[in-house]
PDB file of C-alpha atoms and ligand atoms in Angstrom:
ATOM      1  CA  MET A1419      21.496   0.515 -23.204  1.00 92.00           C
ATOM      2  CA  HIS A1420      18.336  -1.350 -22.312  1.00 96.00           C
ATOM      3  CA  TYR A1421      15.390  -1.287 -24.691  1.00 98.00           C
ATOM      4  CA  GLU A1422      11.878  -1.719 -23.395  1.00 98.00           C
ATOM      5  CA  LEU A1423       8.404  -1.906 -24.833  1.00 98.00           C
ATOM      6  CA  ALA A1424       5.937  -0.025 -22.642  1.00 99.00           C
ATOM      7  CA  PRO A1425       2.441  -1.111 -23.733  1.00 98.00           C
ATOM      8  CA  SER A1426      -0.014   1.713 -23.076  1.00 98.00           C
ATOM      9  CA  ILE A1427      -3.188   0.363 -21.516  1.00 98.00           C
ATOM     10  CA  LEU A1428      -5.110   3.379 -22.801  1.00 98.00           C
ATOM     11  CA  SER A1429      -5.801   1.311 -25.917  1.00 98.00           C
ATOM     12  CA  ALA A1430      -6.735  -1.842 -23.982  1.00 98.00           C
ATOM     13  CA  ASP A1431     -10.236  -3.223 -23.737  1.00 97.00           C
ATOM     14  CA  PHE A1432     -11.155  -2.070 -20.219  1.00 97.00           C
ATOM     15  CA  ALA A1433     -13.860  -4.714 -19.965  1.00 97.00           C
ATOM     16  CA  LYS A1434     -11.044  -7.269 -19.799  1.00 97.00           C
ATOM     17  CA  LEU A1435      -8.127  -5.205 -18.595  1.00 97.00           C
ATOM     18  CA  GLY A1436      -6.670  -7.993 -16.455  1.00 97.00           C
ATOM     19  CA  GLU A1437      -6.494 -10.374 -19.412  1.00 97.00           C
ATOM     20  CA  GLU A1438      -5.000  -7.716 -21.653  1.00 98.00           C
ATOM     21  CA  ILE A1439      -2.247  -7.028 -19.115  1.00 98.00           C
ATOM     22  CA  GLN A1440      -1.563 -10.736 -18.703  1.00 98.00           C
ATOM     23  CA  ALA A1441      -1.224 -11.065 -22.471  1.00 98.00           C
ATOM     24  CA  VAL A1442       1.487  -8.384 -22.743  1.00 98.00           C
ATOM     25  CA  GLU A1443       3.280  -9.734 -19.680  1.00 98.00           C
ATOM     26  CA  ALA A1444       3.208 -13.289 -21.054  1.00 98.00           C
ATOM     27  CA  ALA A1445       4.731 -11.916 -24.269  1.00 98.00           C
ATOM     28  CA  GLY A1446       7.626 -10.563 -22.188  1.00 98.00           C
ATOM     29  CA  ALA A1447       6.781  -6.895 -21.579  1.00 98.00           C
ATOM     30  CA  ARG A1448       8.458  -5.582 -18.423  1.00 98.00           C
ATOM     31  CA  TYR A1449       6.874  -2.128 -18.467  1.00 98.00           C
ATOM     32  CA  LEU A1450       3.248  -1.065 -18.387  1.00 98.00           C
ATOM     33  CA  HIS A1451       2.517   2.493 -19.511  1.00 98.00           C
ATOM     34  CA  ILE A1452      -0.386   3.995 -17.580  1.00 98.00           C
ATOM     35  CA  ASP A1453      -1.902   7.244 -18.870  1.00 98.00           C
ATOM     36  CA  VAL A1454      -3.764   9.387 -16.347  1.00 98.00           C
ATOM     37  CA  MET A1455      -5.683  12.290 -17.962  1.00 98.00           C
ATOM     38  CA  ASP A1456      -7.565  15.021 -16.135  1.00 98.00           C
ATOM     39  CA  GLY A1457      -9.661  16.685 -18.845  1.00 98.00           C
ATOM     40  CA  MET A1458      -7.767  19.947 -18.216  1.00 98.00           C
ATOM     41  CA  PHE A1459      -4.164  19.472 -19.265  1.00 98.00           C
ATOM     42  CA  VAL A1460      -5.495  17.321 -22.082  1.00 98.00           C
ATOM     43  CA  PRO A1461      -9.062  17.310 -23.415  1.00 97.00           C
ATOM     44  CA  SER A1462      -9.815  13.758 -22.401  1.00 97.00           C
ATOM     45  CA  ILE A1463     -10.309  11.970 -19.065  1.00 98.00           C
ATOM     46  CA  SER A1464      -8.965   8.437 -18.774  1.00 98.00           C
ATOM     47  CA  PHE A1465      -8.860   6.715 -15.361  1.00 98.00           C
ATOM     48  CA  GLY A1466      -7.350   7.266 -11.961  1.00 97.00           C
ATOM     49  CA  PHE A1467      -5.999   5.732  -8.801  1.00 98.00           C
ATOM     50  CA  PRO A1468      -8.603   3.011  -8.107  1.00 98.00           C
ATOM     51  CA  VAL A1469      -7.737   1.449 -11.465  1.00 98.00           C
ATOM     52  CA  ILE A1470      -3.986   1.659 -10.868  1.00 98.00           C
ATOM     53  CA  LYS A1471      -4.408   0.131  -7.411  1.00 98.00           C
ATOM     54  CA  SER A1472      -6.412  -2.810  -8.653  1.00 97.00           C
ATOM     55  CA  ILE A1473      -4.066  -3.678 -11.482  1.00 98.00           C
ATOM     56  CA  ARG A1474      -1.102  -3.324  -9.085  1.00 98.00           C
ATOM     57  CA  ARG A1475      -2.524  -6.186  -7.046  1.00 97.00           C
ATOM     58  CA  ASN A1476      -2.340  -8.436 -10.093  1.00 95.00           C
ATOM     59  CA  SER A1477       0.834  -7.335 -11.819  1.00 98.00           C
ATOM     60  CA  SER A1478       4.521  -7.155 -11.013  1.00 97.00           C
ATOM     61  CA  SER A1479       5.405  -5.105 -14.116  1.00 98.00           C
ATOM     62  CA  ILE A1480       7.197  -1.788 -13.867  1.00 98.00           C
ATOM     63  CA  PHE A1481       4.358   0.725 -13.637  1.00 99.00           C
ATOM     64  CA  ASP A1482       5.288   3.688 -15.782  1.00 99.00           C
ATOM     65  CA  VAL A1483       2.670   6.280 -14.862  1.00 99.00           C
ATOM     66  CA  HIS A1484       2.283   9.219 -17.244  1.00 99.00           C
ATOM     67  CA  LEU A1485       0.396  12.011 -15.504  1.00 99.00           C
ATOM     68  CA  MET A1486      -1.280  14.255 -18.075  1.00 98.00           C
ATOM     69  CA  VAL A1487      -2.738  16.512 -15.395  1.00 98.00           C
ATOM     70  CA  GLU A1488      -2.464  20.168 -14.386  1.00 98.00           C
ATOM     71  CA  GLN A1489      -0.363  20.800 -11.259  1.00 98.00           C
ATOM     72  CA  PRO A1490       0.721  17.171 -11.053  1.00 98.00           C
ATOM     73  CA  GLU A1491       2.523  17.837  -7.777  1.00 98.00           C
ATOM     74  CA  ARG A1492      -0.907  17.530  -6.120  1.00 98.00           C
ATOM     75  CA  TYR A1493      -0.965  13.846  -7.000  1.00 98.00           C
ATOM     76  CA  ILE A1494       2.616  12.638  -6.547  1.00 98.00           C
ATOM     77  CA  GLU A1495       1.982  11.069  -3.152  1.00 98.00           C
ATOM     78  CA  GLU A1496      -1.156   9.262  -4.264  1.00 98.00           C
ATOM     79  CA  THR A1497       0.414   8.066  -7.503  1.00 98.00           C
ATOM     80  CA  ALA A1498       3.264   6.576  -5.494  1.00 98.00           C
ATOM     81  CA  LYS A1499       0.862   4.920  -3.050  1.00 98.00           C
ATOM     82  CA  SER A1500      -1.203   3.484  -5.886  1.00 98.00           C
ATOM     83  CA  GLY A1501       1.777   1.456  -7.038  1.00 98.00           C
ATOM     84  CA  ALA A1502       3.721   3.506  -9.594  1.00 98.00           C
ATOM     85  CA  ASP A1503       7.396   2.740 -10.105  1.00 99.00           C
ATOM     86  CA  ILE A1504       8.101   5.666 -12.413  1.00 99.00           C
ATOM     87  CA  ILE A1505       6.138   8.901 -12.057  1.00 99.00           C
ATOM     88  CA  THR A1506       6.257  11.185 -15.076  1.00 99.00           C
ATOM     89  CA  ILE A1507       4.929  14.729 -14.970  1.00 99.00           C
ATOM     90  CA  HIS A1508       4.656  17.307 -17.744  1.00 99.00           C
ATOM     91  CA  ALA A1509       7.005  20.298 -17.617  1.00 98.00           C
ATOM     92  CA  GLU A1510       4.205  22.418 -19.128  1.00 98.00           C
ATOM     93  CA  ALA A1511       1.819  21.552 -16.274  1.00 98.00           C
ATOM     94  CA  CYS A1512       4.121  22.185 -13.350  1.00 98.00           C
ATOM     95  CA  THR A1513       5.414  25.550 -12.116  1.00 97.00           C
ATOM     96  CA  HIS A1514       7.944  24.227  -9.599  1.00 98.00           C
ATOM     97  CA  LEU A1515       9.475  21.420 -11.565  1.00 98.00           C
ATOM     98  CA  ASP A1516      12.654  21.157  -9.521  1.00 98.00           C
ATOM     99  CA  ARG A1517      10.689  20.737  -6.291  1.00 98.00           C
ATOM    100  CA  ALA A1518       8.293  18.242  -7.862  1.00 98.00           C
ATOM    101  CA  ILE A1519      11.205  16.043  -8.987  1.00 98.00           C
ATOM    102  CA  GLU A1520      12.464  16.074  -5.407  1.00 98.00           C
ATOM    103  CA  TRP A1521       9.036  15.086  -4.140  1.00 98.00           C
ATOM    104  CA  ILE A1522       8.887  12.166  -6.530  1.00 98.00           C
ATOM    105  CA  HIS A1523      12.278  10.973  -5.358  1.00 98.00           C
ATOM    106  CA  GLN A1524      11.241  11.370  -1.728  1.00 98.00           C
ATOM    107  CA  THR A1525       8.497   8.806  -2.340  1.00 98.00           C
ATOM    108  CA  GLY A1526      11.215   6.377  -3.458  1.00 98.00           C
ATOM    109  CA  LYS A1527      10.045   6.339  -7.080  1.00 98.00           C
ATOM    110  CA  LYS A1528      11.821   7.208 -10.315  1.00 98.00           C
ATOM    111  CA  ALA A1529      11.120  10.627 -11.790  1.00 99.00           C
ATOM    112  CA  GLY A1530      10.303  11.325 -15.421  1.00 99.00           C
ATOM    113  CA  ILE A1531       9.700  14.643 -17.148  1.00 99.00           C
ATOM    114  CA  ALA A1532       7.418  14.693 -20.173  1.00 99.00           C
ATOM    115  CA  LEU A1533       7.574  17.300 -22.931  1.00 99.00           C
ATOM    116  CA  ASN A1534       4.933  18.026 -25.543  1.00 98.00           C
ATOM    117  CA  PRO A1535       6.155  17.988 -29.151  1.00 98.00           C
ATOM    118  CA  SER A1536       6.471  21.788 -29.344  1.00 98.00           C
ATOM    119  CA  THR A1537       8.222  22.234 -25.982  1.00 98.00           C
ATOM    120  CA  SER A1538      11.911  23.036 -26.235  1.00 98.00           C
ATOM    121  CA  LEU A1539      14.534  20.781 -24.684  1.00 98.00           C
ATOM    122  CA  HIS A1540      15.881  23.884 -22.933  1.00 98.00           C
ATOM    123  CA  VAL A1541      13.517  23.308 -20.002  1.00 98.00           C
ATOM    124  CA  LEU A1542      15.799  20.370 -19.177  1.00 98.00           C
ATOM    125  CA  ASP A1543      19.022  22.420 -19.117  1.00 98.00           C
ATOM    126  CA  TYR A1544      19.294  22.643 -15.340  1.00 98.00           C
ATOM    127  CA  ILE A1545      17.434  19.514 -14.286  1.00 98.00           C
ATOM    128  CA  LEU A1546      18.535  16.806 -16.686  1.00 98.00           C
ATOM    129  CA  ASP A1547      20.944  15.342 -14.143  1.00 98.00           C
ATOM    130  CA  LYS A1548      18.114  15.042 -11.589  1.00 98.00           C
ATOM    131  CA  VAL A1549      15.745  12.906 -13.625  1.00 98.00           C
ATOM    132  CA  ASP A1550      15.674   9.213 -14.415  1.00 98.00           C
ATOM    133  CA  MET A1551      13.743   9.495 -17.656  1.00 99.00           C
ATOM    134  CA  VAL A1552      12.570  12.048 -20.200  1.00 99.00           C
ATOM    135  CA  LEU A1553       9.356  11.261 -22.033  1.00 99.00           C
ATOM    136  CA  LEU A1554       9.210  12.934 -25.425  1.00 99.00           C
ATOM    137  CA  MET A1555       5.681  13.120 -26.755  1.00 99.00           C
ATOM    138  CA  THR A1556       5.679  12.262 -30.437  1.00 99.00           C
ATOM    139  CA  VAL A1557       2.005  13.251 -30.766  1.00 98.00           C
ATOM    140  CA  ASN A1558       0.028  15.925 -28.958  1.00 98.00           C
ATOM    141  CA  PRO A1559      -1.063  14.193 -25.768  1.00 98.00           C
ATOM    142  CA  GLY A1560      -4.648  13.240 -25.073  1.00 97.00           C
ATOM    143  CA  PHE A1561      -5.575  10.366 -27.333  1.00 97.00           C
ATOM    144  CA  GLY A1562      -4.263   7.084 -28.629  1.00 97.00           C
ATOM    145  CA  ASN A1563      -3.828   6.155 -32.271  1.00 98.00           C
ATOM    146  CA  GLN A1564      -2.556   9.479 -33.600  1.00 98.00           C
ATOM    147  CA  LYS A1565       0.116   9.997 -36.231  1.00 98.00           C
ATOM    148  CA  TYR A1566       3.790  10.269 -35.221  1.00 98.00           C
ATOM    149  CA  ILE A1567       5.020  13.856 -35.690  1.00 98.00           C
ATOM    150  CA  ASP A1568       8.131  13.651 -37.834  1.00 98.00           C
ATOM    151  CA  TYR A1569      10.032  16.650 -36.461  1.00 98.00           C
ATOM    152  CA  CYS A1570      10.217  14.843 -33.106  1.00 98.00           C
ATOM    153  CA  THR A1571      12.878  12.504 -34.470  1.00 98.00           C
ATOM    154  CA  GLU A1572      15.409  15.334 -34.518  1.00 98.00           C
ATOM    155  CA  LYS A1573      14.399  16.257 -30.985  1.00 98.00           C
ATOM    156  CA  ILE A1574      15.096  12.700 -29.801  1.00 99.00           C
ATOM    157  CA  SER A1575      18.579  12.890 -31.362  1.00 98.00           C
ATOM    158  CA  SER A1576      19.304  16.234 -29.728  1.00 98.00           C
ATOM    159  CA  LEU A1577      18.248  14.918 -26.338  1.00 98.00           C
ATOM    160  CA  ARG A1578      20.357  11.767 -26.694  1.00 98.00           C
ATOM    161  CA  HIS A1579      23.271  14.005 -27.624  1.00 98.00           C
ATOM    162  CA  MET A1580      22.701  16.196 -24.536  1.00 98.00           C
ATOM    163  CA  ILE A1581      22.575  13.115 -22.278  1.00 98.00           C
ATOM    164  CA  GLU A1582      25.746  11.639 -23.754  1.00 98.00           C
ATOM    165  CA  GLU A1583      27.626  14.925 -23.686  1.00 98.00           C
ATOM    166  CA  ARG A1584      26.943  15.172 -19.967  1.00 98.00           C
ATOM    167  CA  GLY A1585      27.768  11.526 -19.338  1.00 98.00           C
ATOM    168  CA  LEU A1586      24.347  10.848 -17.803  1.00 98.00           C
ATOM    169  CA  ASP A1587      22.290   7.692 -17.587  1.00 98.00           C
ATOM    170  CA  VAL A1588      18.820   8.958 -18.484  1.00 98.00           C
ATOM    171  CA  ASP A1589      16.232   6.936 -20.367  1.00 98.00           C
ATOM    172  CA  ILE A1590      14.441   8.460 -23.348  1.00 99.00           C
ATOM    173  CA  GLU A1591      10.866   7.303 -23.672  1.00 99.00           C
ATOM    174  CA  VAL A1592       8.865   8.133 -26.768  1.00 99.00           C
ATOM    175  CA  ASP A1593       5.105   8.192 -26.686  1.00 99.00           C
ATOM    176  CA  GLY A1594       2.643   8.464 -29.538  1.00 98.00           C
ATOM    177  CA  GLY A1595       2.288   6.943 -32.978  1.00 98.00           C
ATOM    178  CA  ILE A1596       4.927   4.265 -32.427  1.00 98.00           C
ATOM    179  CA  LYS A1597       4.275   1.531 -34.977  1.00 98.00           C
ATOM    180  CA  GLU A1598       6.289  -0.603 -37.375  1.00 97.00           C
ATOM    181  CA  GLU A1599       6.723   2.349 -39.749  1.00 98.00           C
ATOM    182  CA  THR A1600       8.020   4.757 -37.092  1.00 98.00           C
ATOM    183  CA  ILE A1601       9.777   2.690 -34.452  1.00 98.00           C
ATOM    184  CA  HIS A1602      13.111   2.574 -36.277  1.00 98.00           C
ATOM    185  CA  ALA A1603      13.316   6.339 -36.646  1.00 98.00           C
ATOM    186  CA  ALA A1604      12.790   6.729 -32.892  1.00 98.00           C
ATOM    187  CA  LEU A1605      15.293   3.993 -32.030  1.00 98.00           C
ATOM    188  CA  ASP A1606      17.980   5.238 -34.398  1.00 98.00           C
ATOM    189  CA  ALA A1607      17.578   8.724 -32.967  1.00 98.00           C
ATOM    190  CA  GLY A1608      18.261   7.401 -29.466  1.00 98.00           C
ATOM    191  CA  ALA A1609      15.002   6.443 -27.774  1.00 98.00           C
ATOM    192  CA  ASN A1610      15.198   3.354 -25.570  1.00 98.00           C
ATOM    193  CA  ILE A1611      11.725   3.043 -24.029  1.00 98.00           C
ATOM    194  CA  LEU A1612       8.998   2.760 -26.626  1.00 98.00           C
ATOM    195  CA  VAL A1613       5.386   3.304 -25.666  1.00 99.00           C
ATOM    196  CA  ALA A1614       2.891   1.578 -27.920  1.00 98.00           C
ATOM    197  CA  GLY A1615      -0.852   1.621 -27.406  1.00 98.00           C
ATOM    198  CA  SER A1616      -2.885   1.028 -30.539  1.00 98.00           C
ATOM    199  CA  ALA A1617      -0.032  -0.935 -32.127  1.00 98.00           C
ATOM    200  CA  VAL A1618      -0.223  -3.504 -29.336  1.00 98.00           C
ATOM    201  CA  PHE A1619      -3.758  -3.732 -27.975  1.00 98.00           C
ATOM    202  CA  GLY A1620      -6.472  -5.125 -30.193  1.00 95.00           C
ATOM    203  CA  ALA A1621      -7.421  -8.436 -31.696  1.00 93.00           C
ATOM    204  CA  ALA A1622      -4.002 -10.034 -31.165  1.00 97.00           C
ATOM    205  CA  THR A1623      -2.556  -8.252 -28.125  1.00 98.00           C
ATOM    206  CA  GLY A1624      -0.061 -10.919 -27.061  1.00 98.00           C
ATOM    207  CA  GLU A1625       1.165 -11.514 -30.589  1.00 98.00           C
ATOM    208  CA  ASN A1626       1.610  -7.798 -31.239  1.00 98.00           C
ATOM    209  CA  ALA A1627       3.531  -7.269 -28.004  1.00 98.00           C
ATOM    210  CA  GLY A1628       5.721 -10.273 -28.818  1.00 98.00           C
ATOM    211  CA  LYS A1629       6.522  -8.859 -32.258  1.00 98.00           C
ATOM    212  CA  TYR A1630       7.709  -5.508 -30.877  1.00 98.00           C
ATOM    213  CA  ILE A1631       9.620  -7.102 -28.005  1.00 98.00           C
ATOM    214  CA  LYS A1632      11.488  -9.278 -30.502  1.00 98.00           C
ATOM    215  CA  LEU A1633      12.203  -6.257 -32.664  1.00 98.00           C
ATOM    216  CA  LEU A1634      13.689  -4.450 -29.652  1.00 98.00           C
ATOM    217  CA  LYS A1635      15.705  -7.478 -28.574  1.00 98.00           C
ATOM    218  CA  ASP A1636      17.191  -7.801 -32.064  1.00 98.00           C
ATOM    219  CA  TYR A1637      17.914  -4.074 -32.113  1.00 98.00           C
ATOM    220  CA  GLN A1638      19.654  -4.277 -28.746  1.00 97.00           C
ATOM    221  CA  GLU A1639      21.777  -7.233 -29.896  1.00 96.00           C
ATOM    222  CA  LYS A1640      22.755  -5.470 -33.095  1.00 95.00           C
ATOM    223  CA  ASN A1641      23.713  -2.311 -31.276  1.00 92.00           C
ATOM    224  CA  SER A1642      25.560  -3.635 -28.241  1.00 82.00           C
TER     225      SER A1642
HETATM  226  C1  DX5 B 521      -1.381   9.816 -25.565  1.00 87.13           C
HETATM  227  C2  DX5 B 521      -0.830   8.862 -24.524  1.00 87.13           C
HETATM  228  C3  DX5 B 521      -0.201   7.664 -25.109  1.00 87.13           C
HETATM  229  C4  DX5 B 521      -1.092   6.803 -25.980  1.00 87.13           C
HETATM  230  C5  DX5 B 521      -0.263   6.325 -27.123  1.00 87.13           C
HETATM  231  O1  DX5 B 521      -1.639  11.037 -25.016  1.00 87.13           O
HETATM  232  O2  DX5 B 521       0.141   9.489 -23.693  1.00 87.13           O
HETATM  233  O3  DX5 B 521       0.480   6.877 -24.142  1.00 87.13           O
HETATM  234  O4  DX5 B 521      -1.673   5.711 -25.315  1.00 87.13           O
HETATM  235  O5  DX5 B 521      -1.064   5.666 -28.022  1.00 87.13           O
HETATM  236  P1  DX5 B 521      -0.568   5.195 -29.467  1.00 87.13           P
HETATM  237  O6  DX5 B 521       0.619   4.288 -29.249  1.00 87.13           O
HETATM  238  O7  DX5 B 521      -1.752   4.509 -30.035  1.00 87.13           O
HETATM  239  O8  DX5 B 521      -0.184   6.428 -30.231  1.00 87.13           O
HETATM  240 ZN1   ZN B 522       1.462   8.209 -22.376  1.00 87.13          ZN
END
C-alpha cells in the first residue's frame, strides 16, 4: 500500500501560493489537494479553474481535485483541462453517479467519489470496482480547520474491509481534521491518502509537511 500526504491548499496563504506549493513539494509531497467550492453544495466559495491552471504551469505534483459543487458532472471536462490528475465528485451532489465516473475516465483522469460523514457506504455497493479512490470526509465539508468526527474511523475500517473483501485496489483518502492526534486512527483504520490543510500550511509549511511525510514513510515501512 502506498501512503501519501495530500496538502490541502485551502489553508495556504493565497498571496504567496506558489511559494507555499514549492515548500510542500520540496518537503517531498507528491499530491496536492485542491478544494473547489461552489457556495451551494457547501456554504463557502473557494477558487476555480483559473487558479488550478496557473498552479499547473508551475507544479508537477499529482493534482487531487475535490469538487464540492452541485451537479459536478457539469465541470468534469473543464476540471480535466485545467490540469487535474484525480477528479473527485460527491455522491450526494450527483444524480447519475455511474455516468459521471465514466465521463471522468473518458477524460483520461482517475475518478474519486467523496462521501460526507453521514452518507452510508452503501452508495458504493455497485460502483466500488469502477473508482480509483474513495474520499471519506472526516468533517462536514466546507471549511478547513474543523474537528475530526470520531465515528468516521469505523467507517474507514468498514470501507477498507469492503475493498479487501472484493480484492480491489482502491485508495481511501480521508479529509478533514487530520492532525498528529488523529492521523493514527485514520491510518490504522485503513486510510492511505491523508489530506491535511491547517496542519501543514502556516508559519512553518515545509517543516510541517516534512514531519507528516516522515510519519507516513515510517508507517509504511512498519506495515509492509
Ligand atoms: C474541507 C476541505 C478540506 C480542508 C481540510 O471541506 O475538503 O480539504 O482543506 O482542512 P483541515 O485539514 O484543516 O481540516
Ligand atoms: Zn478536500
